[in-house]
């Protein structure tokens, strides 16, 4: 088995999907968290000047979605046929487009002043544009708790984590999309993630921690 | 062989890489170009209200990179190992980040929105171009300066970047003068016989 090390800041952000793929697959990995102070120097060592970066036996791979897809393929969370895999990719890219449109709202929420204005002008339009498509995709797939096929894929993990995060800013924002919420529920209640979700809050340290939840 | 239809607007932008994959692999497909008027009726039938959409035996697949990656894998242009495939994905996503940064400038150039084109070129476009192509030049070098971004053979990311350079040259003069390895990838890719044949005969479009 290769040695995996995942570098990111000490937050969910763009890396949590990949951390959860390690946990779900029972694969040990080094959970590296880069502090604000460490970042300027560490940045120079990254391929594209940003995080996350996955190291596979020391070889770096940047870009969160490329990382998540690579791990999903390795661990079997990428659909059962090429067409299913392509739909996983399509949904992941659509979620990314949604997040890109939400970005100005996130910026205001973290550091800006008029949160309500940003909620009305940026967040609500982005949510009501994209979530009906996500709901339709979930429904067309049989409302079975998965976006694609009949088993967990990385896009299920992706939407679940983003809903959890955004729900913290806009409680109940996705209530009108029950089939999508069912996907979130299935992920956050997955027994393999239970210990990680319960203890994750205490993992707020810079530096590297070997995460090995194999029993 | 499945029946393929690629539905996009009459332009290159996000659809061209997939068209090139069909031509490169010699795979027949219906190259549907949708007018603005037709789009009004068609939009509601698409999975995400956007183009391109690939139809494989009538089953729709949206999102330009999902389409390109699917076709690249089917036809053998995705990379030779899982890690190579992942690096192609990483470079493509970095290109997409760049397109997001370029959007205000490109919209203006194509006649949408207001603004000072020269100011935007200076403040937005040139920094974004420099940032992306510095990354691409390094990637080309780290890959052995062999005329490919990933591995030792043509991948969809070579096609993606090479075609965009052509689009960029129409709106910014000499954009990649400082990036010789990227120039070489573009030269090698666009002179591949099957790619060149398509480029020479494809419809001229405004984007």
Coordinates of C-alpha atoms in Angstrom, one line a residue:
Chain A
X1 CA 0.0 0.0 0.0
X2 CA 1.4 3.5 -0.8
X3 CA 2.0 6.0 1.9
X4 CA -0.6 8.7 1.7
X5 CA -0.2 12.2 3.1
X6 CA -2.9 14.9 2.6
X7 CA -1.9 18.5 3.2
X8 CA -4.6 21.1 3.9
X9 CA -5.5 23.9 6.3
X10 CA -7.1 23.0 9.5
X11 CA -10.7 23.1 8.2
X12 CA -13.1 21.0 6.1
X13 CA -13.0 23.1 3.0
X14 CA -11.8 21.4 -0.1
X15 CA -10.0 18.5 1.6
X16 CA -12.7 16.9 3.9
X17 CA -14.1 14.8 1.0
X18 CA -10.7 13.2 0.6
X19 CA -10.2 12.7 4.3
X20 CA -13.5 11.0 4.5
X21 CA -12.7 8.7 1.5
X22 CA -9.6 7.5 3.5
X23 CA -11.8 6.9 6.5
X24 CA -14.6 5.1 4.6
X25 CA -12.1 2.8 2.9
X26 CA -10.2 2.1 6.1
X27 CA -7.0 3.4 4.5
X28 CA -4.5 4.9 6.9
X29 CA -3.2 8.4 5.9
X30 CA -1.2 11.2 7.3
X31 CA -3.6 14.1 8.0
X32 CA -1.3 17.1 7.6
X33 CA -2.7 20.5 8.7
X34 CA -0.8 23.6 7.6
X35 CA -1.1 26.6 9.9
X36 CA -1.4 30.2 8.7
X37 CA 2.1 30.8 9.9
X38 CA 3.5 27.8 8.0
X39 CA 1.6 28.6 4.8
X40 CA 3.9 31.2 3.1
X41 CA 6.9 28.9 3.1
X42 CA 4.9 25.7 2.5
X43 CA 3.2 27.3 -0.5
X44 CA 6.5 27.5 -2.4
X45 CA 6.7 23.7 -2.2
X46 CA 3.3 23.0 -3.7
X47 CA 2.8 22.3 -7.4
X48 CA 0.2 25.0 -8.0
X49 CA 0.6 27.3 -5.0
X50 CA -2.5 26.1 -3.2
X51 CA -3.9 23.3 -1.1
X52 CA -4.9 20.6 -0.8
X53 CA -2.0 18.5 -2.0
X54 CA -2.0 14.7 -1.8
X55 CA 1.4 13.0 -1.6
X56 CA 1.4 9.4 -2.8
X57 CA 4.7 7.8 -1.8
X58 CA 6.0 11.4 -1.8
X59 CA 4.7 12.3 -5.3
X60 CA 2.5 15.4 -5.1
X61 CA -0.9 15.7 -6.7
X62 CA -2.8 19.1 -6.4
X63 CA -6.4 20.2 -7.0
X64 CA -9.0 18.9 -4.6
X65 CA -11.3 17.3 -7.2
X66 CA -8.4 15.5 -8.9
X67 CA -7.4 14.2 -5.5
X68 CA -10.9 13.1 -4.6
X69 CA -11.4 11.3 -7.9
X70 CA -8.0 9.6 -7.7
X71 CA -8.8 8.2 -4.2
X72 CA -12.4 7.4 -5.2
X73 CA -11.1 5.3 -8.1
X74 CA -8.5 3.5 -5.8
X75 CA -11.0 2.8 -3.1
X76 CA -14.1 2.0 -5.2
X77 CA -16.2 5.1 -4.7
X78 CA -16.5 6.0 -8.4
X79 CA -19.5 4.2 -9.8
X80 CA -19.7 0.8 -11.4
X81 CA -19.5 1.7 -15.1
X82 CA -17.7 4.4 -17.1
X83 CA -21.0 6.2 -17.7
X84 CA -21.8 6.1 -13.9
X85 CA -18.3 7.5 -13.3
X86 CA -18.9 10.2 -15.8
X87 CA -22.1 11.2 -14.0
X88 CA -20.3 11.3 -10.7
X89 CA -17.9 13.7 -12.4
X90 CA -20.7 15.8 -13.9
X91 CA -22.4 16.2 -10.5
X92 CA -19.1 17.0 -8.8
X93 CA -18.4 19.7 -11.3
X94 CA -21.9 21.1 -11.0
X95 CA -21.4 21.2 -7.2
X96 CA -18.1 23.0 -7.8
X97 CA -19.9 25.5 -10.1
X98 CA -22.5 26.1 -7.3
X99 CA -19.7 26.7 -4.7
X100 CA -18.0 29.1 -7.1
X101 CA -21.2 31.1 -7.3
X102 CA -21.6 31.0 -3.5
X103 CA -18.0 32.2 -2.9
X104 CA -18.8 35.9 -2.5
X105 CA -21.4 34.9 0.1
X106 CA -18.9 32.8 2.0
X107 CA -16.4 35.6 1.9
X108 CA -19.0 38.0 3.4
X109 CA -20.1 35.4 6.0
X110 CA -16.5 35.0 7.2
X111 CA -15.2 38.6 7.0
X112 CA -17.8 40.9 5.6
X113 CA -20.5 43.2 6.9
X114 CA -23.9 42.8 5.2
X115 CA -24.6 39.1 5.5
X116 CA -28.3 39.5 4.9
X117 CA -27.7 41.3 1.6
X118 CA -25.3 38.6 0.5
X119 CA -27.7 35.9 1.5
X120 CA -30.5 37.4 -0.5
X121 CA -28.5 38.5 -3.6
X122 CA -25.9 35.7 -3.8
X123 CA -26.7 32.7 -1.7
X124 CA -30.4 32.2 -2.4
X125 CA -30.2 32.6 -6.1
X126 CA -27.3 30.1 -6.3
X127 CA -29.1 27.6 -4.1
X128 CA -32.4 27.9 -6.0
X129 CA -30.6 27.6 -9.4
X130 CA -28.5 24.5 -8.6
X131 CA -30.4 22.5 -5.9
X132 CA -33.4 21.7 -8.1
X133 CA -31.0 20.0 -10.5
X134 CA -29.3 18.1 -7.7
X135 CA -32.8 17.0 -6.4
X136 CA -33.8 15.9 -9.9
X137 CA -30.6 13.9 -10.3
X138 CA -31.2 12.2 -6.9
X139 CA -34.8 11.5 -7.8
X140 CA -33.9 10.2 -11.3
X141 CA -31.5 7.8 -9.6
X142 CA -34.4 6.5 -7.5
X143 CA -34.1 8.6 -4.4
X144 CA -32.0 5.8 -2.9
X145 CA -29.6 7.9 -0.9
X146 CA -27.1 8.1 -3.7
X147 CA -26.6 10.4 -6.6
X148 CA -25.4 7.7 -9.0
X149 CA -26.0 4.0 -9.0
X150 CA -26.8 2.1 -5.8
X151 CA -23.6 2.6 -3.8
X152 CA -21.6 5.4 -2.3
X153 CA -19.6 7.6 -4.6
X154 CA -17.4 10.5 -3.8
X155 CA -20.0 13.0 -5.0
X156 CA -22.3 11.8 -2.2
X157 CA -19.6 12.5 0.3
X158 CA -18.9 15.9 -1.4
X159 CA -22.5 17.1 -1.3
X160 CA -23.0 15.8 2.3
X161 CA -20.0 17.8 3.6
X162 CA -20.9 20.9 1.8
X163 CA -24.5 20.8 3.1
X164 CA -23.2 20.3 6.6
X165 CA -21.0 23.3 6.2
X166 CA -23.5 25.6 4.6
X167 CA -26.2 24.5 7.0
X168 CA -24.0 26.0 9.7
X169 CA -24.4 29.4 7.9
X170 CA -27.9 29.0 6.6
X171 CA -29.8 26.5 8.7
X172 CA -32.3 24.5 6.8
X173 CA -31.3 25.9 3.5
X174 CA -31.8 22.6 1.7
X175 CA -35.1 21.6 3.3
X176 CA -36.9 21.8 0.0
X177 CA -34.7 19.1 -1.4
X178 CA -35.5 15.9 0.5
X179 CA -33.8 13.5 -1.9
X180 CA -30.6 15.4 -1.6
X181 CA -30.9 15.6 2.2
X182 CA -31.3 11.8 2.1
X183 CA -27.9 11.5 0.5
X184 CA -26.4 13.8 3.2
X185 CA -28.1 11.6 5.9
X186 CA -26.8 8.4 4.5
X187 CA -23.2 9.7 4.5
X188 CA -23.2 11.3 7.9
X189 CA -24.8 8.3 9.4
X190 CA -22.4 5.9 7.8
X191 CA -21.0 3.8 10.6
X192 CA -17.5 4.0 9.2
X193 CA -17.5 7.7 9.6
X194 CA -18.9 7.8 13.1
X195 CA -15.7 7.9 15.0
X196 CA -14.1 10.5 12.6
X197 CA -17.2 12.8 12.8
X198 CA -17.3 12.5 16.6
X199 CA -13.6 13.2 17.2
X200 CA -12.8 15.5 14.3
X201 CA -13.3 18.7 16.3
X202 CA -10.4 17.7 18.6
X203 CA -8.1 17.3 15.7
X204 CA -7.4 21.0 15.6
X205 CA -3.6 20.9 15.6
X206 CA -1.1 22.0 13.0
X207 CA 1.3 19.3 11.9
X208 CA 0.9 15.7 10.9
X209 CA -1.2 13.0 12.5
X210 CA -1.4 9.5 11.3
X211 CA -5.0 8.5 11.0
X212 CA -5.5 4.8 11.2
X213 CA -9.0 3.8 12.1
X214 CA -8.7 0.2 11.1
X215 CA -10.0 -2.0 13.8
Chain B
X1 CA -20.3 1.2 -31.0
X2 CA -22.7 3.5 -29.3
X3 CA -24.3 6.4 -31.1
X4 CA -22.8 9.7 -30.0
X5 CA -24.2 13.2 -30.2
X6 CA -22.4 16.2 -28.8
X7 CA -24.7 19.2 -28.4
X8 CA -23.1 22.6 -27.9
X9 CA -23.3 26.1 -29.2
X10 CA -21.6 27.1 -32.5
X11 CA -18.3 27.8 -31.0
X12 CA -15.2 26.1 -29.5
X13 CA -14.9 27.2 -25.9
X14 CA -15.9 24.2 -23.7
X15 CA -17.1 22.0 -26.5
X16 CA -14.1 21.8 -28.7
X17 CA -12.0 19.4 -26.7
X18 CA -14.6 16.8 -27.0
X19 CA -15.1 17.3 -30.7
X20 CA -11.3 16.9 -31.1
X21 CA -11.4 13.7 -29.2
X22 CA -13.9 12.2 -31.6
X23 CA -11.9 13.4 -34.6
X24 CA -8.6 12.2 -33.1
X25 CA -10.0 8.7 -32.4
X26 CA -11.8 8.5 -35.8
X27 CA -15.1 8.0 -34.0
X28 CA -18.3 9.1 -35.8
X29 CA -20.5 11.5 -33.9
X30 CA -23.3 14.0 -34.5
X31 CA -21.7 17.5 -34.0
X32 CA -24.9 19.4 -33.1
X33 CA -24.5 23.2 -33.0
X34 CA -27.4 24.9 -31.2
X35 CA -28.5 28.4 -32.1
X36 CA -29.6 30.9 -29.4
X37 CA -33.2 30.5 -30.5
X38 CA -33.1 26.7 -30.4
X39 CA -31.5 26.9 -27.0
X40 CA -34.6 28.5 -25.5
X41 CA -36.6 25.3 -26.3
X42 CA -33.8 22.9 -25.6
X43 CA -32.5 24.2 -22.2
X44 CA -35.3 22.7 -20.2
X45 CA -34.5 19.2 -21.6
X46 CA -30.9 19.2 -20.5
X47 CA -29.8 17.8 -17.1
X48 CA -28.3 21.0 -15.7
X49 CA -29.7 23.7 -18.0
X50 CA -26.4 24.1 -19.7
X51 CA -24.3 22.9 -22.7
X52 CA -22.4 20.9 -23.7
X53 CA -24.3 17.7 -23.3
X54 CA -23.1 14.4 -24.7
X55 CA -25.8 11.9 -25.6
X56 CA -24.6 8.2 -25.6
X57 CA -27.3 6.1 -27.2
X58 CA -29.6 8.9 -26.2
X59 CA -28.6 9.0 -22.6
X60 CA -27.5 12.5 -21.6
X61 CA -24.2 13.4 -19.8
X62 CA -23.6 17.1 -18.9
X63 CA -20.5 19.1 -17.9
X64 CA -17.8 19.7 -20.3
X65 CA -14.9 18.1 -18.4
X66 CA -17.0 15.0 -17.4
X67 CA -17.7 14.6 -21.1
X68 CA -14.1 15.1 -22.2
X69 CA -12.8 12.8 -19.5
X70 CA -15.3 10.1 -20.4
X71 CA -14.4 10.3 -24.1
X72 CA -10.7 10.5 -23.3
X73 CA -10.9 7.3 -21.3
X74 CA -13.0 5.5 -24.0
X75 CA -10.6 6.5 -26.7
X76 CA -7.3 6.2 -24.8
X77 CA -6.3 9.9 -24.3
X78 CA -6.7 10.1 -20.5
X79 CA -3.2 9.0 -19.4
X80 CA -1.6 5.6 -19.0
X81 CA -1.7 5.2 -15.2
X82 CA -4.2 6.4 -12.5
X83 CA -1.7 9.0 -11.3
X84 CA -1.2 10.3 -14.8
X85 CA -5.0 10.5 -15.2
X86 CA -5.1 12.4 -11.9
X87 CA -2.5 14.9 -13.1
X88 CA -4.4 15.5 -16.3
X89 CA -7.5 16.2 -14.1
X90 CA -5.4 18.6 -11.9
X91 CA -4.1 20.6 -14.8
X92 CA -7.6 20.7 -16.4
X93 CA -9.1 22.0 -13.1
X94 CA -6.3 24.6 -12.8
X95 CA -7.3 25.7 -16.3
X96 CA -10.9 25.9 -15.2
X97 CA -9.9 28.1 -12.2
X98 CA -8.1 30.4 -14.7
X99 CA -11.2 30.6 -16.9
X100 CA -13.2 31.7 -13.9
X101 CA -10.6 34.4 -13.2
X102 CA -10.7 35.5 -16.9
X103 CA -14.5 35.5 -17.1
X104 CA -15.1 39.3 -16.7
X105 CA -12.5 40.1 -19.3
X106 CA -13.6 37.5 -21.8
X107 CA -17.3 38.5 -21.4
X108 CA -16.3 42.0 -22.2
X109 CA -14.3 41.0 -25.2
X110 CA -17.2 39.0 -26.6
X111 CA -19.5 41.9 -26.2
X112 CA -21.2 41.3 -22.8
X113 CA -21.2 43.6 -19.8
X114 CA -19.5 47.0 -19.4
X115 CA -16.0 48.0 -18.5
X116 CA -12.7 49.3 -19.7
X117 CA -11.2 46.5 -21.8
X118 CA -7.6 47.8 -21.6
X119 CA -7.9 48.2 -17.8
X120 CA -9.4 44.7 -17.4
X121 CA -6.7 43.2 -19.6
X122 CA -4.0 44.8 -17.4
X123 CA -5.7 44.1 -14.1
X124 CA -7.3 40.7 -14.7
X125 CA -6.3 39.0 -17.9
X126 CA -2.5 39.4 -18.0
X127 CA -2.0 38.3 -14.3
X128 CA -4.3 35.3 -14.8
X129 CA -2.5 34.3 -18.0
X130 CA 0.8 34.7 -16.3
X131 CA -0.2 32.6 -13.3
X132 CA -1.7 29.8 -15.3
X133 CA 1.0 29.5 -17.9
X134 CA 3.8 29.6 -15.3
X135 CA 2.2 26.6 -13.7
X136 CA 1.7 24.9 -17.1
X137 CA 5.3 25.6 -18.2
X138 CA 6.6 24.0 -15.0
X139 CA 4.3 21.0 -15.4
X140 CA 5.6 20.6 -18.9
X141 CA 9.2 20.8 -17.7
X142 CA 8.6 18.4 -14.8
X143 CA 7.0 16.0 -17.3
X144 CA 10.3 15.9 -19.2
X145 CA 9.8 18.6 -21.8
X146 CA 8.5 16.0 -24.2
X147 CA 5.7 17.9 -25.9
X148 CA 3.0 16.6 -23.5
X149 CA 1.7 17.8 -20.2
X150 CA 1.3 14.3 -18.8
X151 CA 3.1 11.1 -19.6
X152 CA 4.6 10.4 -23.0
X153 CA 1.5 10.6 -25.2
X154 CA -1.3 12.9 -26.2
X155 CA -4.0 13.5 -23.5
X156 CA -7.1 15.5 -23.4
X157 CA -5.4 18.2 -21.4
X158 CA -2.9 18.8 -24.3
X159 CA -5.9 19.3 -26.5
X160 CA -7.7 21.5 -24.0
X161 CA -4.8 24.0 -23.5
X162 CA -3.7 24.0 -27.1
X163 CA -7.1 25.0 -28.4
X164 CA -7.5 27.7 -25.8
X165 CA -4.2 29.2 -26.8
X166 CA -5.7 29.7 -30.2
X167 CA -8.7 31.5 -28.7
X168 CA -6.5 33.6 -26.5
X169 CA -4.3 34.7 -29.4
X170 CA -7.3 36.3 -31.0
X171 CA -7.9 38.6 -27.9
X172 CA -4.4 39.1 -26.3
X173 CA -1.3 39.5 -28.4
X174 CA 1.5 36.9 -28.0
X175 CA 0.1 35.5 -24.8
X176 CA 2.6 32.6 -24.5
X177 CA 5.8 34.2 -25.7
X178 CA 7.4 33.5 -22.4
X179 CA 6.4 29.9 -22.2
X180 CA 8.5 27.9 -24.8
X181 CA 7.6 24.4 -23.5
X182 CA 3.8 25.2 -23.6
X183 CA 4.4 26.5 -27.2
X184 CA 6.0 23.2 -28.1
X185 CA 3.0 21.2 -26.6
X186 CA 0.7 23.4 -28.6
X187 CA 2.7 22.9 -31.8
X188 CA 2.9 19.2 -31.4
X189 CA -0.8 18.8 -30.5
X190 CA -2.1 21.0 -33.3
X191 CA 0.1 19.4 -36.0
X192 CA -1.0 15.9 -35.1
X193 CA -2.4 14.8 -38.4
X194 CA -6.0 14.0 -37.2
X195 CA -6.2 17.1 -35.1
X196 CA -4.8 19.3 -37.9
X197 CA -7.2 17.8 -40.4
X198 CA -10.1 18.8 -38.2
X199 CA -8.7 22.3 -37.4
X200 CA -8.3 23.0 -41.1
X201 CA -11.9 22.1 -41.9
X202 CA -13.8 23.1 -38.8
X203 CA -16.3 26.0 -39.1
X204 CA -14.9 29.4 -38.2
X205 CA -16.6 30.7 -35.2
X206 CA -16.4 33.9 -33.1
X207 CA -15.5 32.0 -29.9

